mmCIF file of C-alpha atoms and ligand atoms in Angstrom:
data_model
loop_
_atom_site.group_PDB
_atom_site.id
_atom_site.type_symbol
_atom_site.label_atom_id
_atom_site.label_comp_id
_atom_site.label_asym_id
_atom_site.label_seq_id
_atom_site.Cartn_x
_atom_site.Cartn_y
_atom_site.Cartn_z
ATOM 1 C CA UNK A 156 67.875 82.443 205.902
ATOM 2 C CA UNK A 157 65.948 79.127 206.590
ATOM 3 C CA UNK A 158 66.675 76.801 209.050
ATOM 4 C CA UNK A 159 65.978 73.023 209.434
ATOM 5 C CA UNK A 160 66.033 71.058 212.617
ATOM 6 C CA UNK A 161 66.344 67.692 211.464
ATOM 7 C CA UNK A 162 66.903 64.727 213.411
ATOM 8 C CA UNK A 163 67.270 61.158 214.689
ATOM 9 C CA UNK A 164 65.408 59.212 217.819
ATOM 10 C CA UNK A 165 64.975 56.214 218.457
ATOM 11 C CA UNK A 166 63.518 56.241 222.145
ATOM 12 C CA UNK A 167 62.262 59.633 222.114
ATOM 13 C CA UNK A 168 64.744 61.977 223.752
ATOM 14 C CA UNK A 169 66.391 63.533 221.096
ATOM 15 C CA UNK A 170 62.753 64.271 219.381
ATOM 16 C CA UNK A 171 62.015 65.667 222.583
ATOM 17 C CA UNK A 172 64.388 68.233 222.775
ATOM 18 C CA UNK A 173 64.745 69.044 218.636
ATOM 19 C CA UNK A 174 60.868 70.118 219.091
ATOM 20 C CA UNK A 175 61.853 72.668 221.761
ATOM 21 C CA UNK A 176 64.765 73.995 219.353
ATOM 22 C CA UNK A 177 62.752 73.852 216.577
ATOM 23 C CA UNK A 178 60.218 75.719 218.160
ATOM 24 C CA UNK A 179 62.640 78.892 219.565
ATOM 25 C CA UNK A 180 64.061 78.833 216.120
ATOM 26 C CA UNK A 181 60.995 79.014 214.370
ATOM 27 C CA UNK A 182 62.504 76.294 211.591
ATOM 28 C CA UNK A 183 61.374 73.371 210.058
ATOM 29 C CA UNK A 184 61.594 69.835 211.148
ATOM 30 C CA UNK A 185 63.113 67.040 209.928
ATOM 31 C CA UNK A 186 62.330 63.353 211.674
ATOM 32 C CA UNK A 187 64.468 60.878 209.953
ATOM 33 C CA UNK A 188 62.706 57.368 209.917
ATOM 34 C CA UNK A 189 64.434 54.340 208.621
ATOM 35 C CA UNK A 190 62.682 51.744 206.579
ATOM 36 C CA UNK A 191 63.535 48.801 208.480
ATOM 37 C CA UNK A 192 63.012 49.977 212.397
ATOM 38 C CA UNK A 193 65.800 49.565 214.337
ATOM 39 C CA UNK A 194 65.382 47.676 217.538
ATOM 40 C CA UNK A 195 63.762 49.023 220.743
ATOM 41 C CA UNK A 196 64.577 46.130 222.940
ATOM 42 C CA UNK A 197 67.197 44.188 224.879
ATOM 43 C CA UNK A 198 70.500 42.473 223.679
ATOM 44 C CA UNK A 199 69.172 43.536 219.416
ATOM 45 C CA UNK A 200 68.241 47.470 220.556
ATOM 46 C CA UNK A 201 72.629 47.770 221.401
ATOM 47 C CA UNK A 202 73.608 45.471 219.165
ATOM 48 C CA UNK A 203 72.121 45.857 216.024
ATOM 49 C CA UNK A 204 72.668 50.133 216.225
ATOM 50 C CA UNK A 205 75.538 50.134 217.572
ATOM 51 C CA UNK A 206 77.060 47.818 214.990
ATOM 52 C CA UNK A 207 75.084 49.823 212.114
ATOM 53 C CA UNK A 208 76.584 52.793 213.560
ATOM 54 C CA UNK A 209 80.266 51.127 214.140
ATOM 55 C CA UNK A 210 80.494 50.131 210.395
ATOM 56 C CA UNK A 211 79.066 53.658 208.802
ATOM 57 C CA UNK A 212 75.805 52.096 207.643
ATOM 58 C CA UNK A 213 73.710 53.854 205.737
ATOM 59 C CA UNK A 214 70.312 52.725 206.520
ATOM 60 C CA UNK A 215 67.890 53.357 203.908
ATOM 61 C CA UNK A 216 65.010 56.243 205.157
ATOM 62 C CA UNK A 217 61.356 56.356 204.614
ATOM 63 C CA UNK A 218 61.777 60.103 204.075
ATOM 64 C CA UNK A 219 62.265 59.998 200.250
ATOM 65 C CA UNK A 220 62.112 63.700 199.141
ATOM 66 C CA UNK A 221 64.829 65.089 201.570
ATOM 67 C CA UNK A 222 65.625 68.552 199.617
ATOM 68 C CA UNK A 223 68.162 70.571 201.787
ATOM 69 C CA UNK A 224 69.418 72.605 199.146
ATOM 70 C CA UNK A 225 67.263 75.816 200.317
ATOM 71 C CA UNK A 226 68.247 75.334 203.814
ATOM 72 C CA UNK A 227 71.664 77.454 205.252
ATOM 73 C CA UNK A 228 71.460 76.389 208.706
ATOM 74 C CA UNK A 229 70.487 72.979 209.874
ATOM 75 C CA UNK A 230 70.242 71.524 213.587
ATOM 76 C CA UNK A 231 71.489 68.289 213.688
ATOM 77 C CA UNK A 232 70.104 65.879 216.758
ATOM 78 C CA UNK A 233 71.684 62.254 216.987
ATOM 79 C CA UNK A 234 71.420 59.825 220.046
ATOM 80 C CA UNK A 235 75.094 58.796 220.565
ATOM 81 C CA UNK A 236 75.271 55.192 219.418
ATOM 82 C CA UNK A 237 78.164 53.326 219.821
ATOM 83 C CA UNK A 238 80.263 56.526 220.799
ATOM 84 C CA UNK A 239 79.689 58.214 217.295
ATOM 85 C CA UNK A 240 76.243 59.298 215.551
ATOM 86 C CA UNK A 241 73.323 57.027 214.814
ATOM 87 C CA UNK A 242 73.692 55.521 211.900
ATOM 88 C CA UNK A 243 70.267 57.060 209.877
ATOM 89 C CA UNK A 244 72.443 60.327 210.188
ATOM 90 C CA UNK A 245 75.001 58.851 208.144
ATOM 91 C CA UNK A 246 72.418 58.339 205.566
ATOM 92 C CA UNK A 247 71.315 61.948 205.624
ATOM 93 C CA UNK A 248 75.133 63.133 204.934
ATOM 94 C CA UNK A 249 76.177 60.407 202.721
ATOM 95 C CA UNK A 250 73.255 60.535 200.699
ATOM 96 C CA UNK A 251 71.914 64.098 200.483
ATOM 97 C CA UNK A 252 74.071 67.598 199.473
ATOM 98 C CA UNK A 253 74.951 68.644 203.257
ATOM 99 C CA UNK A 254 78.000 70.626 202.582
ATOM 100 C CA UNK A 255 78.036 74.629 203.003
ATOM 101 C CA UNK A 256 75.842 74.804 205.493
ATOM 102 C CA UNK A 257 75.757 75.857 208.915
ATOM 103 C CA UNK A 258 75.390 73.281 211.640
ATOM 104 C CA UNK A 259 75.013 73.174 215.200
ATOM 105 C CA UNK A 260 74.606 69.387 216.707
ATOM 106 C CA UNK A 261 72.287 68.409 219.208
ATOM 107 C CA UNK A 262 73.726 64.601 221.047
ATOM 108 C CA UNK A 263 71.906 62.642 223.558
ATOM 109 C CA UNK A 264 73.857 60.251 225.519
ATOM 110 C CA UNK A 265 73.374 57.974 228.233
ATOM 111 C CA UNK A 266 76.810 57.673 229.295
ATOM 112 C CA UNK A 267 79.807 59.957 229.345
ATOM 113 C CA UNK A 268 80.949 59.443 225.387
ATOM 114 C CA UNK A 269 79.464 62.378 224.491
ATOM 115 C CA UNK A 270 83.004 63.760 223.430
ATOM 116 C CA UNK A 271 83.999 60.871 221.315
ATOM 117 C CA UNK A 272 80.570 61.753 219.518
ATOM 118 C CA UNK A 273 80.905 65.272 218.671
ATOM 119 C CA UNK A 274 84.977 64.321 217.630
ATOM 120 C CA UNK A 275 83.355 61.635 214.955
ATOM 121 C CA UNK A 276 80.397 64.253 213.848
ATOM 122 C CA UNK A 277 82.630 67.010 213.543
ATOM 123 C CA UNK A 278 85.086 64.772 211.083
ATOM 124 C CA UNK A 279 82.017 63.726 208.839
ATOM 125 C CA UNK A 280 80.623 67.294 209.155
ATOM 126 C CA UNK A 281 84.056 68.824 207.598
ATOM 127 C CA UNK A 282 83.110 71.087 204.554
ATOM 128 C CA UNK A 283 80.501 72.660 206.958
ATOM 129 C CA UNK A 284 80.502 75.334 209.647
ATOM 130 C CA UNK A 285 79.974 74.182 213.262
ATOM 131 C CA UNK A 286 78.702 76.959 215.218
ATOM 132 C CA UNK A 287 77.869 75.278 218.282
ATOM 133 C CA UNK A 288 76.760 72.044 220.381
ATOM 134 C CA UNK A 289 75.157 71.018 223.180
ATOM 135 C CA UNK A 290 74.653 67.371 225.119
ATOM 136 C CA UNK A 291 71.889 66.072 227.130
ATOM 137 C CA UNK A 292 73.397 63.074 229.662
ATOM 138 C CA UNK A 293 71.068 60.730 230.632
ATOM 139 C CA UNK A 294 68.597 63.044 229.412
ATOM 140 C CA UNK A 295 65.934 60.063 230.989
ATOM 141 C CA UNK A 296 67.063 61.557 234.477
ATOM 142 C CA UNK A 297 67.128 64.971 234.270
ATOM 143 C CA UNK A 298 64.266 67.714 235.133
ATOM 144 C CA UNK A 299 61.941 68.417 232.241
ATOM 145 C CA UNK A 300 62.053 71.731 232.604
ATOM 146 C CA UNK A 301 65.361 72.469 232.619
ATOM 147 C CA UNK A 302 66.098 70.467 230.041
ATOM 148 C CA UNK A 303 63.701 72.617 228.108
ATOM 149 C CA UNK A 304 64.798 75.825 229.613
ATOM 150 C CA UNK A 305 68.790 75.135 228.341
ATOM 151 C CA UNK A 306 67.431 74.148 225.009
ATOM 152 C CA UNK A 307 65.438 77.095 224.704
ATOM 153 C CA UNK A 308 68.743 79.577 225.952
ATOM 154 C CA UNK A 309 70.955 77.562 223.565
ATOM 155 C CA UNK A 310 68.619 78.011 220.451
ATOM 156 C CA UNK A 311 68.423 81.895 221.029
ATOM 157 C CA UNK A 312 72.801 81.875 221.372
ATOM 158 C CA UNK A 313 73.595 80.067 218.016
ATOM 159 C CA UNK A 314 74.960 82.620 215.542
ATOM 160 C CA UNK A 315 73.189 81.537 212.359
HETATM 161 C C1 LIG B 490 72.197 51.261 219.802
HETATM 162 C C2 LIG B 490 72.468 52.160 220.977
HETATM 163 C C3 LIG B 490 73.773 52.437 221.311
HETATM 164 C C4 LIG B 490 74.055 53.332 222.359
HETATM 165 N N1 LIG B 490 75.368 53.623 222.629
HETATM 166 C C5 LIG B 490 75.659 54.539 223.577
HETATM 167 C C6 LIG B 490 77.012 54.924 223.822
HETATM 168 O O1 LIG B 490 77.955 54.433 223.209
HETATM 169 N N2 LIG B 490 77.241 55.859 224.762
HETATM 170 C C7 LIG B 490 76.230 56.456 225.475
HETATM 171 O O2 LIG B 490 76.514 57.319 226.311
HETATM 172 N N3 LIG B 490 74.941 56.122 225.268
HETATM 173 C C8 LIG B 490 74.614 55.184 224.341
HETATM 174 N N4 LIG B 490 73.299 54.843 224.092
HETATM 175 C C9 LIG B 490 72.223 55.518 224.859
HETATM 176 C C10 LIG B 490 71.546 56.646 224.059
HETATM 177 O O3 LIG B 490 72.512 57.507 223.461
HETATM 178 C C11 LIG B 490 70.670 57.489 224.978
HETATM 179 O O4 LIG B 490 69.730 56.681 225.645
HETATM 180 C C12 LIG B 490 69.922 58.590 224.223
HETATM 181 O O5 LIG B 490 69.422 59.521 225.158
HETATM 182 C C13 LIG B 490 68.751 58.048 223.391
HETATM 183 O O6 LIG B 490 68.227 59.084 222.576
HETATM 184 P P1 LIG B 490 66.845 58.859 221.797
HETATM 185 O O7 LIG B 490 65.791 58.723 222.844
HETATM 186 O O8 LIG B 490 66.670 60.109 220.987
HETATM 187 O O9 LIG B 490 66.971 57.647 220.926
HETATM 188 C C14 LIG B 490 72.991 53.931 223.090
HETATM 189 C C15 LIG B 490 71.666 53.607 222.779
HETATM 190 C C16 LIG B 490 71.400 52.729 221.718
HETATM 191 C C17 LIG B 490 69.979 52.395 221.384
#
């Protein structure tokens, strides 16, 4: 049974915390890069990704030879964007055979929409099995360690 952690970050956080997962679980990692960066700055950093991720874009990846078909369980880390998934995630299900797996999702918010997020990835995620998620809330202002200590205890609970 092989596992894949892969994932989207713009700013760092969700990277962050896949590499803890990915390390428990002993899996491989997946950092999805688009080709055209999205912005890191002021009014454009919202805007632009939360639009992107508002209309379902599908933002084309440097990662060219994604091959998930010998993976069964994948970790799937998004920063909420918008109240639903970054858009370069949409890119890795629209694009790539995700279906039959299972999935646990990893969000990181900065704001209380975590809920809304996990309603939209669950909907987009429907031909898979869910077996778990967990949310990091203004991730920026929590303890290091703990963050790293409830990854680690919800890596070794997931039923894969
Ligand atoms: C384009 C964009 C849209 C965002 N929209 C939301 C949002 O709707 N709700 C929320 O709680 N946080 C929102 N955030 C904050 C991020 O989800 C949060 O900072 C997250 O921890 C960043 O993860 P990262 O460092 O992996 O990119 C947004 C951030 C960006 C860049």
């Amino acid at each position: 049974m092989k596992t894949l952690v892969a994932f989207y970050s713009l700013e760092g956080y969700t990277e962050l915390v896949a590499g803890v997962i990915a390390t428990k679980l002993g899996a491989d990692i997946l950092k999805l890069e688009t080709v055209k960066p999205f912005p890191t700055k002021g009014f454009a950093k919202f805007f632009i990704g939360g639009m992107s991720s508002v209309c379902k874009a599908t933002p084309k990846l440097k990662n060219t030879s994604i091959d998930l078909s010998s993976y069964d369980n994948i970790v799937l880390g998004t920063p909420v964007w918008a109240s639903t998934f970054a858009s370069p995630i949409n890119t890795l299900l629209q694009k790539h055979k995700f279906a039959g797996k299972k999935v646990a999702l990893l969000v990181c918010s900065g704001g209380p929409d975590v809920e809304k997020c996990l309603v939209n990835f669950r909907k987009a995620l429907v031909g898979n099995e869910i077996v778990g998620d967990i949310n990091f809330t203004e991730p920026q202002k929590q303890d290091k360690e703990e963050v790293t200590k409830r990854a680690t205890a919800w890596a070794e609970s997931l039923k894969f």
